[in-house]
């Protein structure tokens, strides 16, 4: 490549988008810009990014295709880290990316390995976008990351890590033996910066990871590092299935209530990760994913153990806050 | 592999299934059996196959899963060449294949390269089955074949090849320059016999081909081989789009009428092959397909030219008759 790729990032103020923005800037080899909706353009978080010298493009995602096409003018790589409730809003963006000649579209994936359809509502919505990308023959890369370290550790009795937990709990799901792919939230962007510079990942699925751990292994690490004995609550496979059925009914009754959707996302994640055991390298391989660690052996991701030690040291952060 | 694989074929009396049966028997390295519905078990075509020493298993595809699981007992490879209207009847079969421990399920694909969703109704139905296979983690191979030589040649003025044509026409679609993947119907089974013995094709998409030709190239070959000048009728992209819109409306009004569905299949094929240009190696690669010719360089498929010369020589056969 003779000149820097111009990369436009949607969702830069979110958790995943924030990691991607940091990774792109750290790589120091892209012209990075962000895409924000008119309603967000005056937000402090957007101003902070602009203050770092990042150009901000403003567009309504529901604008007509030709307007969005103009917004994407000159963009080589478009990365979407849009929120889970807005996934289907990427539809016009796919068409606009095609019209604007974007060389690689990275649609919002960035979740666990899961069946393309019928396993998780969140994944089903993403699949609609992937199918549109394939129908329109848009060059793309689909990047999944497993589950974040930052939301994978249990509470310790002293309460020392409660400050960094959305729900301070110490639950083992369905026996706790299913291995799960984990990535440190902060590494997502570092992987993305590699992936979008790599021809081998064009039109491919790829997953990132630092560890593959079961819940029992995670609890063991947390006990070792903290020196605290954890009382392990147990939620059986059957209890997860019941929770899943309840959450499905609630969404069936009122599908637009964000809380209903979030409860279903969580139940489906637990069912997929711990009962089905989807979020594993073997299933990723079955589904045709590349392994980012095989492509970038020199990239040393932050391990779960390191991340948890930092949290214990007071250097963690509560996600989504 | 220490012992012969036991292969069960559904749809053996159809065109694609017939080719697969012949290919499997010719390979002489499988224990081949066929699966037929109770309503078909007394058909002469089934009797003929049984008379060749092929074991026949009989089962209703709408039977409960445990009944179908028993039917699949001892089967290593299950190949489905079910008819286009019955594709969704494979759903219980997928679950039964999982329960019975089938080592490879080859669902009914065997069409052109096309978008997974939103391009062709026929492909959309297949995608539902592929998604079920992926959700249930059933080992599989998806084999597409492009378009058959046998339905790709135009009428010549003398009428010499009319006997082997379903619709004796000489139409060039949308300018006739889109290249298309072609396979001789008789080679499908030969490719399948290779593919199901090959670990490299497990959980993969793969396409077979002998030629990649545009309609203009096909017409040129037919003129050369026959020595006849063909009057080329032209159907423009816009006319195809109009035909497609009409066929879509007819199906929307009455989706169960087989003739409505067939007219839509045909219009969608023409739109996909000639207007969108889907049925090409580049799009197959984009979608992640393997190329069977790269895997089996020693397999010499029958070329379009050879096939047409045979038809001209009176050795052709009208498909579906």
Short mmCIF file of C-alpha atoms in Angstrom, two decimals, chain B residues 49-200:
data_model
loop_
_atom_site.label_atom_id
_atom_site.label_comp_id
_atom_site.label_asym_id
_atom_site.label_seq_id
_atom_site.Cartn_x
_atom_site.Cartn_y
_atom_site.Cartn_z
CA UNK B 49 -31.94 -49.34 -8.61
CA UNK B 50 -32.72 -52.15 -6.15
CA UNK B 51 -32.18 -54.67 -8.96
CA UNK B 52 -28.61 -53.36 -9.26
CA UNK B 53 -28.01 -54.56 -5.71
CA UNK B 54 -28.45 -51.20 -4.00
CA UNK B 55 -30.17 -51.49 -0.62
CA UNK B 56 -33.30 -49.36 -0.25
CA UNK B 57 -34.29 -47.76 3.05
CA UNK B 58 -37.85 -46.47 3.24
CA UNK B 59 -38.95 -43.59 5.45
CA UNK B 60 -41.42 -40.75 5.55
CA UNK B 61 -39.35 -37.55 5.81
CA UNK B 62 -42.05 -36.08 8.02
CA UNK B 63 -41.74 -38.95 10.48
CA UNK B 64 -40.70 -38.12 14.06
CA UNK B 65 -37.00 -37.55 14.61
CA UNK B 66 -36.41 -40.83 16.46
CA UNK B 67 -37.92 -42.81 13.58
CA UNK B 68 -35.68 -41.01 11.08
CA UNK B 69 -32.70 -41.51 13.39
CA UNK B 70 -33.34 -45.26 13.28
CA UNK B 71 -33.53 -45.07 9.49
CA UNK B 72 -30.07 -43.49 9.39
CA UNK B 73 -28.51 -46.13 11.62
CA UNK B 74 -24.99 -47.09 10.51
CA UNK B 75 -24.77 -44.37 7.86
CA UNK B 76 -21.47 -42.49 7.49
CA UNK B 77 -22.45 -40.06 4.74
CA UNK B 78 -25.95 -38.80 4.01
CA UNK B 79 -26.46 -37.08 0.66
CA UNK B 80 -29.67 -35.24 -0.11
CA UNK B 81 -30.71 -34.50 -3.67
CA UNK B 82 -34.28 -33.72 -2.71
CA UNK B 83 -36.51 -31.78 -5.11
CA UNK B 84 -36.66 -27.98 -5.04
CA UNK B 85 -40.16 -27.81 -3.58
CA UNK B 86 -39.32 -30.14 -0.68
CA UNK B 87 -36.10 -28.56 0.57
CA UNK B 88 -37.48 -27.60 3.96
CA UNK B 89 -38.47 -31.22 4.56
CA UNK B 90 -34.77 -31.79 5.28
CA UNK B 91 -35.16 -30.14 8.70
CA UNK B 92 -35.98 -33.28 10.66
CA UNK B 93 -33.35 -35.10 8.63
CA UNK B 94 -30.68 -32.70 9.93
CA UNK B 95 -31.65 -33.44 13.53
CA UNK B 96 -31.79 -37.17 12.81
CA UNK B 97 -28.36 -37.06 11.14
CA UNK B 98 -27.04 -35.44 14.32
CA UNK B 99 -28.67 -38.05 16.57
CA UNK B 100 -27.55 -40.94 14.38
CA UNK B 101 -23.94 -39.73 14.38
CA UNK B 102 -23.74 -39.29 10.61
CA UNK B 103 -20.15 -38.23 9.86
CA UNK B 104 -21.00 -36.00 6.91
CA UNK B 105 -24.29 -34.58 5.72
CA UNK B 106 -24.36 -33.27 2.16
CA UNK B 107 -27.56 -31.24 2.07
CA UNK B 108 -29.29 -30.48 -1.20
CA UNK B 109 -27.25 -27.67 -2.79
CA UNK B 110 -26.16 -28.55 -6.37
CA UNK B 111 -27.12 -25.23 -7.92
CA UNK B 112 -25.38 -22.09 -9.17
CA UNK B 113 -23.29 -19.75 -7.04
CA UNK B 114 -25.76 -17.23 -5.60
CA UNK B 115 -26.20 -14.93 -2.59
CA UNK B 116 -27.09 -16.78 0.63
CA UNK B 117 -30.28 -14.75 1.04
CA UNK B 118 -32.43 -12.41 -1.00
CA UNK B 119 -31.28 -13.45 -4.45
CA UNK B 120 -33.11 -16.68 -5.25
CA UNK B 121 -36.03 -18.31 -3.43
CA UNK B 122 -34.46 -21.71 -4.10
CA UNK B 123 -31.22 -20.63 -2.47
CA UNK B 124 -33.08 -19.00 0.45
CA UNK B 125 -34.72 -22.33 1.31
CA UNK B 126 -31.37 -24.10 1.16
CA UNK B 127 -29.86 -21.46 3.47
CA UNK B 128 -32.44 -22.34 6.12
CA UNK B 129 -31.18 -25.90 6.08
CA UNK B 130 -27.52 -24.83 6.12
CA UNK B 131 -28.23 -22.62 9.15
CA UNK B 132 -29.89 -25.53 10.92
CA UNK B 133 -26.84 -27.68 10.14
CA UNK B 134 -24.57 -25.02 11.60
CA UNK B 135 -26.75 -24.54 14.67
CA UNK B 136 -26.75 -28.28 15.36
CA UNK B 137 -23.04 -28.61 14.56
CA UNK B 138 -23.54 -31.37 12.01
CA UNK B 139 -20.43 -32.21 9.92
CA UNK B 140 -21.29 -31.29 6.36
CA UNK B 141 -20.21 -30.30 2.88
CA UNK B 142 -22.14 -27.94 0.61
CA UNK B 143 -21.57 -28.72 -3.07
CA UNK B 144 -22.67 -26.40 -5.85
CA UNK B 145 -22.27 -27.17 -9.52
CA UNK B 146 -23.16 -24.08 -11.52
CA UNK B 147 -25.49 -24.74 -14.45
CA UNK B 148 -25.60 -27.99 -16.40
CA UNK B 149 -24.24 -28.25 -19.94
CA UNK B 150 -27.41 -30.16 -20.74
CA UNK B 151 -29.61 -27.07 -20.31
CA UNK B 152 -27.12 -24.45 -21.47
CA UNK B 153 -27.07 -24.81 -25.26
CA UNK B 154 -29.29 -22.92 -27.72
CA UNK B 155 -31.47 -24.27 -30.48
CA UNK B 156 -29.83 -24.60 -33.90
CA UNK B 157 -31.95 -23.71 -36.97
CA UNK B 158 -32.01 -27.27 -38.38
CA UNK B 159 -33.78 -28.46 -35.22
CA UNK B 160 -31.25 -31.26 -34.78
CA UNK B 161 -30.96 -30.74 -31.02
CA UNK B 162 -34.60 -29.96 -30.26
CA UNK B 163 -35.11 -33.54 -29.03
CA UNK B 164 -32.84 -32.81 -26.07
CA UNK B 165 -34.21 -29.37 -25.17
CA UNK B 166 -36.99 -28.57 -22.74
CA UNK B 167 -37.52 -25.20 -24.36
CA UNK B 168 -35.98 -24.95 -27.83
CA UNK B 169 -34.83 -21.33 -27.81
CA UNK B 170 -31.78 -19.29 -28.75
CA UNK B 171 -31.89 -16.36 -26.40
CA UNK B 172 -28.98 -14.21 -25.27
CA UNK B 173 -29.62 -12.64 -21.87
CA UNK B 174 -28.50 -9.16 -20.85
CA UNK B 175 -25.88 -8.95 -23.58
CA UNK B 176 -24.56 -12.47 -23.02
CA UNK B 177 -21.16 -11.51 -21.66
CA UNK B 178 -21.45 -12.73 -18.04
CA UNK B 179 -19.24 -15.79 -17.54
CA UNK B 180 -21.00 -18.78 -15.97
CA UNK B 181 -19.78 -21.87 -14.18
CA UNK B 182 -20.88 -25.04 -16.01
CA UNK B 183 -20.74 -28.73 -15.08
CA UNK B 184 -21.89 -31.71 -17.13
CA UNK B 185 -24.80 -33.30 -15.29
CA UNK B 186 -23.03 -36.66 -15.54
CA UNK B 187 -19.94 -35.35 -13.78
CA UNK B 188 -21.74 -34.24 -10.62
CA UNK B 189 -21.59 -37.73 -9.15
CA UNK B 190 -17.94 -38.19 -10.07
CA UNK B 191 -17.08 -34.99 -8.21
CA UNK B 192 -19.29 -35.96 -5.26
CA UNK B 193 -17.52 -39.32 -4.94
CA UNK B 194 -14.20 -37.48 -4.58
CA UNK B 195 -15.50 -34.78 -2.27
CA UNK B 196 -17.04 -37.09 0.32
CA UNK B 197 -13.77 -39.01 0.70
CA UNK B 198 -11.80 -35.82 1.34
CA UNK B 199 -11.18 -34.33 4.79
CA UNK B 200 -10.29 -30.99 3.21
#
